[in-house]
Coordinates of C-alpha atoms in Angstrom, one line a residue:
X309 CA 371.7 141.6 101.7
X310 CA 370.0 138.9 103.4
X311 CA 368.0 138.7 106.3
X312 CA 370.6 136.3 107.9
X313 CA 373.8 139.0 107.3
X314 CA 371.5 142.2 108.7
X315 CA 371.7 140.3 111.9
X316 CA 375.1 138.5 111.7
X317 CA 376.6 141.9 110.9
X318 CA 374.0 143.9 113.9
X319 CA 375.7 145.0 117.0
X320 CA 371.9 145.6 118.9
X321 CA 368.6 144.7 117.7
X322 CA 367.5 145.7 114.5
X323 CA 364.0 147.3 114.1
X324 CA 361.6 146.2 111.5
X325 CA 358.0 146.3 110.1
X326 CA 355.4 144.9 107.8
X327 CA 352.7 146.0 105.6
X328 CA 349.8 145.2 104.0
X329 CA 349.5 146.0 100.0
X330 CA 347.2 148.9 99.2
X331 CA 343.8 148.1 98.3
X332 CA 342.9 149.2 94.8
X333 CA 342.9 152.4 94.1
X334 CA 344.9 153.8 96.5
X335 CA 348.5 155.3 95.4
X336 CA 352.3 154.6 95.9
X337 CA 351.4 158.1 98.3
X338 CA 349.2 156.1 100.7
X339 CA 351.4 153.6 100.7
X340 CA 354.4 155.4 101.5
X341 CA 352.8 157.1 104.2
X342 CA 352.9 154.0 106.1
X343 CA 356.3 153.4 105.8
X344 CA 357.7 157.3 105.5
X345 CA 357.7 157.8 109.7
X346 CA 359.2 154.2 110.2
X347 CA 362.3 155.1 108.5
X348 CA 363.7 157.4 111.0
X349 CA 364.3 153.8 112.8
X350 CA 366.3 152.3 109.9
X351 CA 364.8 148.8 109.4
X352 CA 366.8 146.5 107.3
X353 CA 364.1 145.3 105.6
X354 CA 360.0 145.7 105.3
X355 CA 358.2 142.5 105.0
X356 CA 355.3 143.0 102.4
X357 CA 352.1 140.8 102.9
X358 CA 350.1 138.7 100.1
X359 CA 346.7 139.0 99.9
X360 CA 345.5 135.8 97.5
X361 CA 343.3 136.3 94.8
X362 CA 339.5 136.9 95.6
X363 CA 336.6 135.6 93.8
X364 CA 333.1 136.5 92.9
X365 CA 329.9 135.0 91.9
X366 CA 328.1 136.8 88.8
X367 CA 325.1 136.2 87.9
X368 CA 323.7 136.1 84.1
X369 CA 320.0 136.2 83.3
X370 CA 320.0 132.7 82.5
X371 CA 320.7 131.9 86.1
X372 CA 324.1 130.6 85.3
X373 CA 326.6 131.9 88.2
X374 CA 330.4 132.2 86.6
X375 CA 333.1 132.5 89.0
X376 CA 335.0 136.0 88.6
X377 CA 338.7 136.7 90.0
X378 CA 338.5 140.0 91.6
X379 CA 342.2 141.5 92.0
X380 CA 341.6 143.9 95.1
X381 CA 345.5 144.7 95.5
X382 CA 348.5 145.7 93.5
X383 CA 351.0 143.1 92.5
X384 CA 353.2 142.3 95.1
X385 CA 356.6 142.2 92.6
X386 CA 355.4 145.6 91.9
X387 CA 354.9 146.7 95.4
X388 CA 358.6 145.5 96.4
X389 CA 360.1 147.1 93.3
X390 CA 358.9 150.7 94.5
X391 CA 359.8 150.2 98.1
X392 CA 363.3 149.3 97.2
X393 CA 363.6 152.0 95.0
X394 CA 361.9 154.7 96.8
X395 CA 363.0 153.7 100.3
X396 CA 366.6 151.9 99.8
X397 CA 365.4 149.0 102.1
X398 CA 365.2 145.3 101.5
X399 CA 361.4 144.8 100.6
X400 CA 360.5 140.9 102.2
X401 CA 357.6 139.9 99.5
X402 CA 355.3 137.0 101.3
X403 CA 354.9 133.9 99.1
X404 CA 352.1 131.5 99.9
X405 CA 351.0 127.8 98.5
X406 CA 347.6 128.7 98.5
X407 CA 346.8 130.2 95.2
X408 CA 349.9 129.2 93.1
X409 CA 350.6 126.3 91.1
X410 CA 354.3 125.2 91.3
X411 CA 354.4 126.7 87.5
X412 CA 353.3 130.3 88.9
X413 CA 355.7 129.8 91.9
X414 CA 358.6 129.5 89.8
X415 CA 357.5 132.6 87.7
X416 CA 357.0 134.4 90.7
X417 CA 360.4 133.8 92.0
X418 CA 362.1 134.4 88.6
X419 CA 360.4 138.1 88.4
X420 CA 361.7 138.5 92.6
X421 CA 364.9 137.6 92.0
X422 CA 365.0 140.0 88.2
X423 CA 364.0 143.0 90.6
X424 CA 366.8 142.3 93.3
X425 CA 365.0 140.9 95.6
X426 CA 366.9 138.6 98.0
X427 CA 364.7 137.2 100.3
X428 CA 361.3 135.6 100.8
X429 CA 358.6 134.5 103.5
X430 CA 357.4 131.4 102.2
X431 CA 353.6 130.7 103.9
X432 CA 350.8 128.1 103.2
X433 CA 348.3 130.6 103.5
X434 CA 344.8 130.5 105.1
X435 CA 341.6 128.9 102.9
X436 CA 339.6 131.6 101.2
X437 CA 336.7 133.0 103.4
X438 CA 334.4 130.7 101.4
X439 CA 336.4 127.3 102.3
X440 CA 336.7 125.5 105.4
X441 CA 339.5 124.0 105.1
X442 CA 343.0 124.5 103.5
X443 CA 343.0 123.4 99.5
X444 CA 346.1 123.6 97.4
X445 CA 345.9 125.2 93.8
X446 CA 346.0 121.6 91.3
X447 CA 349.7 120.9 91.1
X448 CA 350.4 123.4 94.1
X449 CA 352.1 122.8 97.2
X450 CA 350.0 121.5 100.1
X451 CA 352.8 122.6 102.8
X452 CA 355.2 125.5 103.4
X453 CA 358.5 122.5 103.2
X454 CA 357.5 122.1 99.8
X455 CA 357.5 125.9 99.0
X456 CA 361.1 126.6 100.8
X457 CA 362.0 123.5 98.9
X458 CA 360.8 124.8 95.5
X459 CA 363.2 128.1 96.7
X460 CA 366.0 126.1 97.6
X461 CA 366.0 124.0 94.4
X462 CA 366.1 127.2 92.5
X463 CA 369.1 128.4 94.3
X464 CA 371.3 125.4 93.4
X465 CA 369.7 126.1 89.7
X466 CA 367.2 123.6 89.8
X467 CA 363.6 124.5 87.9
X468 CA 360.5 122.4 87.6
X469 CA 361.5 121.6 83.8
X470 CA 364.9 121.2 83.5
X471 CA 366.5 118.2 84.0
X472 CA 369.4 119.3 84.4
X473 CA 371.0 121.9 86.6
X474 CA 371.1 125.3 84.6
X475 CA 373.7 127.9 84.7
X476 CA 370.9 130.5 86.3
X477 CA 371.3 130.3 90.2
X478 CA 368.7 132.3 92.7
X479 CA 370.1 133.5 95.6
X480 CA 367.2 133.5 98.2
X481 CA 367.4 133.7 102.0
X482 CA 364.2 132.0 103.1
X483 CA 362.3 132.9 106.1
X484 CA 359.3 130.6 107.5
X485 CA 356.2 131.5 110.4
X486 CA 356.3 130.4 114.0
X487 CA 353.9 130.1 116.4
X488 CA 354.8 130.7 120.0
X489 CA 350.6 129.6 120.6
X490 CA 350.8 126.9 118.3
X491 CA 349.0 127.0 115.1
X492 CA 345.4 126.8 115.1
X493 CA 345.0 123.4 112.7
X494 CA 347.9 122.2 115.1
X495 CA 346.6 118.8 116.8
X496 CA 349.5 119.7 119.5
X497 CA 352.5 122.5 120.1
X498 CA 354.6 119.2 119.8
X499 CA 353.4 118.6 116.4
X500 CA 353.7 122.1 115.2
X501 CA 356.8 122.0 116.4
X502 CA 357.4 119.5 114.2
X503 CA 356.4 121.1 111.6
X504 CA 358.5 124.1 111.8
X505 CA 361.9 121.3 111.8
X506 CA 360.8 120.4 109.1
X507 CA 360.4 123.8 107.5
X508 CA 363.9 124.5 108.4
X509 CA 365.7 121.3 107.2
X510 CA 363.7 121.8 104.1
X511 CA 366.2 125.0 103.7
X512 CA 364.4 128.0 106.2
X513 CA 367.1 130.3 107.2
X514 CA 365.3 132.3 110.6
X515 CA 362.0 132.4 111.5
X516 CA 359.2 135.2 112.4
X517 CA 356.4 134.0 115.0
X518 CA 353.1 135.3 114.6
X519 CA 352.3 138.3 117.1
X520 CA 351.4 137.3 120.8
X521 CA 351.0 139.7 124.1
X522 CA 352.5 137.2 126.4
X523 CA 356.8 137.3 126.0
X524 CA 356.3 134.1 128.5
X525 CA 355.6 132.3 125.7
X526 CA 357.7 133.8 123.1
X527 CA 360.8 132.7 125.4
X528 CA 358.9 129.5 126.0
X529 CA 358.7 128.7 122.3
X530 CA 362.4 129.8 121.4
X531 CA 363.1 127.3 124.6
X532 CA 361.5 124.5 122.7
X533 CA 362.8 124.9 119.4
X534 CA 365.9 124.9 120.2
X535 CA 365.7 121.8 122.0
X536 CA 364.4 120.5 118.8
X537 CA 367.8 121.3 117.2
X538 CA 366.6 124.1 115.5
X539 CA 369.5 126.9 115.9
X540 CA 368.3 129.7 113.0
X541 CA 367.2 133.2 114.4
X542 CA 363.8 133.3 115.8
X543 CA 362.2 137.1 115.2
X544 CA 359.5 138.0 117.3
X545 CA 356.5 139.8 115.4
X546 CA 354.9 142.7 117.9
X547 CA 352.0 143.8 117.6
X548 CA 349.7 146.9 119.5
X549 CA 346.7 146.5 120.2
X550 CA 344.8 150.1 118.8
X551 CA 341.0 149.5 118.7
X552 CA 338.0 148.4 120.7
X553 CA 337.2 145.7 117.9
X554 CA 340.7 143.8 118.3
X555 CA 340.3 143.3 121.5
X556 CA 338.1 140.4 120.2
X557 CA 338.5 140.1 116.8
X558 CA 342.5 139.1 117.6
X559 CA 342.3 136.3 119.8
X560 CA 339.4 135.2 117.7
X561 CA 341.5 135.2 114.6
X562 CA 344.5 134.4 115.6
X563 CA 343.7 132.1 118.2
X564 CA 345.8 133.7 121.2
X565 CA 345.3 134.9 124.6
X566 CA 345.9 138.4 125.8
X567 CA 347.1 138.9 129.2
X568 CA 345.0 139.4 132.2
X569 CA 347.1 142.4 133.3
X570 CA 346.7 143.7 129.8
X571 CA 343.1 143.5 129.7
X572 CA 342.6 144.8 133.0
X573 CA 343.4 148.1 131.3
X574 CA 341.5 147.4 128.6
X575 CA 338.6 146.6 130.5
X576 CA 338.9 150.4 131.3
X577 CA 338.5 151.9 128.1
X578 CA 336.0 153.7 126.2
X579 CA 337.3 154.9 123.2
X580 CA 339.7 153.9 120.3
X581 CA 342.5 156.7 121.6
X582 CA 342.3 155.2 125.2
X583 CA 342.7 151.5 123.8
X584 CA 345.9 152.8 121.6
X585 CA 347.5 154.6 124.5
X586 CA 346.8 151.1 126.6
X587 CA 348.4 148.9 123.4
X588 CA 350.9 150.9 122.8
X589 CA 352.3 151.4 126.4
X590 CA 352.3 147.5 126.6
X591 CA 354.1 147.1 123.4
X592 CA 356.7 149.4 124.8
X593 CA 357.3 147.5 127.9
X594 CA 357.2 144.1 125.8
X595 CA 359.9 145.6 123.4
X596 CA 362.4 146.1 125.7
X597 CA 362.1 142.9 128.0
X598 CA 362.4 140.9 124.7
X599 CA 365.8 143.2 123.7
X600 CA 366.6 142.7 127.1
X601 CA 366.9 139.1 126.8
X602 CA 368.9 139.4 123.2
X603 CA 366.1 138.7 120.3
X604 CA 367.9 139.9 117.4
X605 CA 365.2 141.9 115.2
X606 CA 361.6 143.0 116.7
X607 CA 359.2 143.0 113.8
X608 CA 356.0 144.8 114.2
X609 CA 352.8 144.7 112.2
X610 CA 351.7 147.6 111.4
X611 CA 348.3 147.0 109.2
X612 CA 350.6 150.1 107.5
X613 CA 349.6 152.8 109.6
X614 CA 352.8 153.9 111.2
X615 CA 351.6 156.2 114.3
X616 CA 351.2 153.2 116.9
X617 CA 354.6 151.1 115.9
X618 CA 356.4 155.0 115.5
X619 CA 355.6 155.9 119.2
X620 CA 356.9 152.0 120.1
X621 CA 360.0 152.6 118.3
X622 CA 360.7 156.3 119.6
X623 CA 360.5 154.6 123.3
X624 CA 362.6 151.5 122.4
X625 CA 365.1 152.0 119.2

């Protein structure tokens, strides 16, 4: 089913999660204990994140350096297959521009939809660690529109080759980010704002923001989109604070603010068990203002360690 029907067809909030691929060699076993606990919470669907290919620089004795692809996580057609088989869930694969030609893209999709697969997360993606700016693949998209465009066109059985429509027809429900904060490369919220319109006349069926601490400006955000005319489900993404690092490493990169009342308590910790009790107790009470005021799936990251987003969902669900 699609992303769109789970909630059409939900008489309360649904619950739901996502996870990062495994790194190499680690097994379906780690993996699934990341998602095992979760389950007791029946989530509709687990989103599954993209990690884009990695590179290298090796040297040879003639000084040369060649540039080496290093593959760091299974695929994630591979990864969604044993979810949905193993868990009977709707696996959410993230596709991104960055990385793909339009020619992989299609591929991509093609082996998706083979699998069963019915809906995507289309993303741009972030440059590679050693880029400072956003680069698209040659004859890859340059903005998310063009991906969920590329989707939609496959639906109606349109493919980069044909010229005409073909008899094969995809079937994907298409899901875009938003960003209650406003995107980093953003020159205004106005503008991003203007970006996610476009996104979702481009074909985007709902939307998942990026985490944030604050539900002020989640409610803010859904205020302002829908002024825009955008009417699709916007899905809040949740996510508990559970070290000492991310207190810094969080607003740092993903350019948001936490709370003063929430770092108050913070500011009183010493360990990593103290900060988890702290981030977890605030994800409680954010969870059930935001049901409260009728969001129609809370979607938690869960870096695929279930313990935090289990005691959230034990309090809440």
């Amino acid at each position: 089913m699609k992303i769109t029907e789970y909630i059409e067809q939900a008489k309360k909030p649904l619950f739901s999660f996502e996870i990062l691929p495994p790194l190499k060699g680690q097994s379906l076993k780690d993996l699934c204990e990341g998602i095992e606990p979760l389950m007791e919470f029946n989530p509709p669907f687990v989103d599954v994140t993209y990690h884009r290919e990695e590179f290298i620089y090796k040297k040879h004795p003639s000084g040369l350096l060649e540039k080496v692809s290093t593959k760091k996580r299974p695929g994630t057609v591979g990864i969604c297959a044993a979810i949905m088989n193993r868990f009977k869930v709707e696996a959410v694969p993230h596709l991104l521009c960055g990385g793909f030609s339009k020619e992989e893209t299609e591929n991509a999709l093609i082996d998706l939809n083979f699998i069963g697969v019915e809906n995507i997360l289309a993303l741009r993606g972030d440059a590679p660690k050693s880029e400072n700016k956003f680069i698209p693949e040659p004859n890859g998209h340059a903005y998310t529109k063009d991906l969920v465009k590329q989707i939609v066109n496959m639906n109606h059985g349109r493919y980069l080759h044909e010229e005409t429509e073909t008899g094969f027809h995809t079937d994907f429900c298409v899901g875009v980010a938003g960003y209650p904060e406003k995107h980093f490369e953003a020159p205004s919220m106005k503008f991003d704002l203007k970006y996610l319109k476009e996104k979702v006349d481009a074909g985007a069926e709902y939307v998942v923001t990026q985490m944030f601490f604050d539900n002020k400006k989640y409610f803010e955000f859904v205020e302002k989109v829908r002024s825009l005319g955008i009417t699709v489900p916007v899905i809040p993404g949740i996510k508990p604070i559970t070290t000492l690092g991310q207190i810094t490493m969080l607003p740092r990169t993903f350019f948001l603010d936490l709370p003063d009342a929430l770092m108050d308590e913070l500011e009183k910790c010493k360990t990593n068990a103290e900060v988890k009790d702290v981030g977890v107790a605030w994800a409680i009470e954010q969870s059930k203002e935001l049901i409260a005021n009728g969001v129609p799936v809370l979607h938690y990251y869960t870096m695929s360690k279930a313990e935090a987003t289990y005691r959230i969902a034990k309090e809440v669900f």
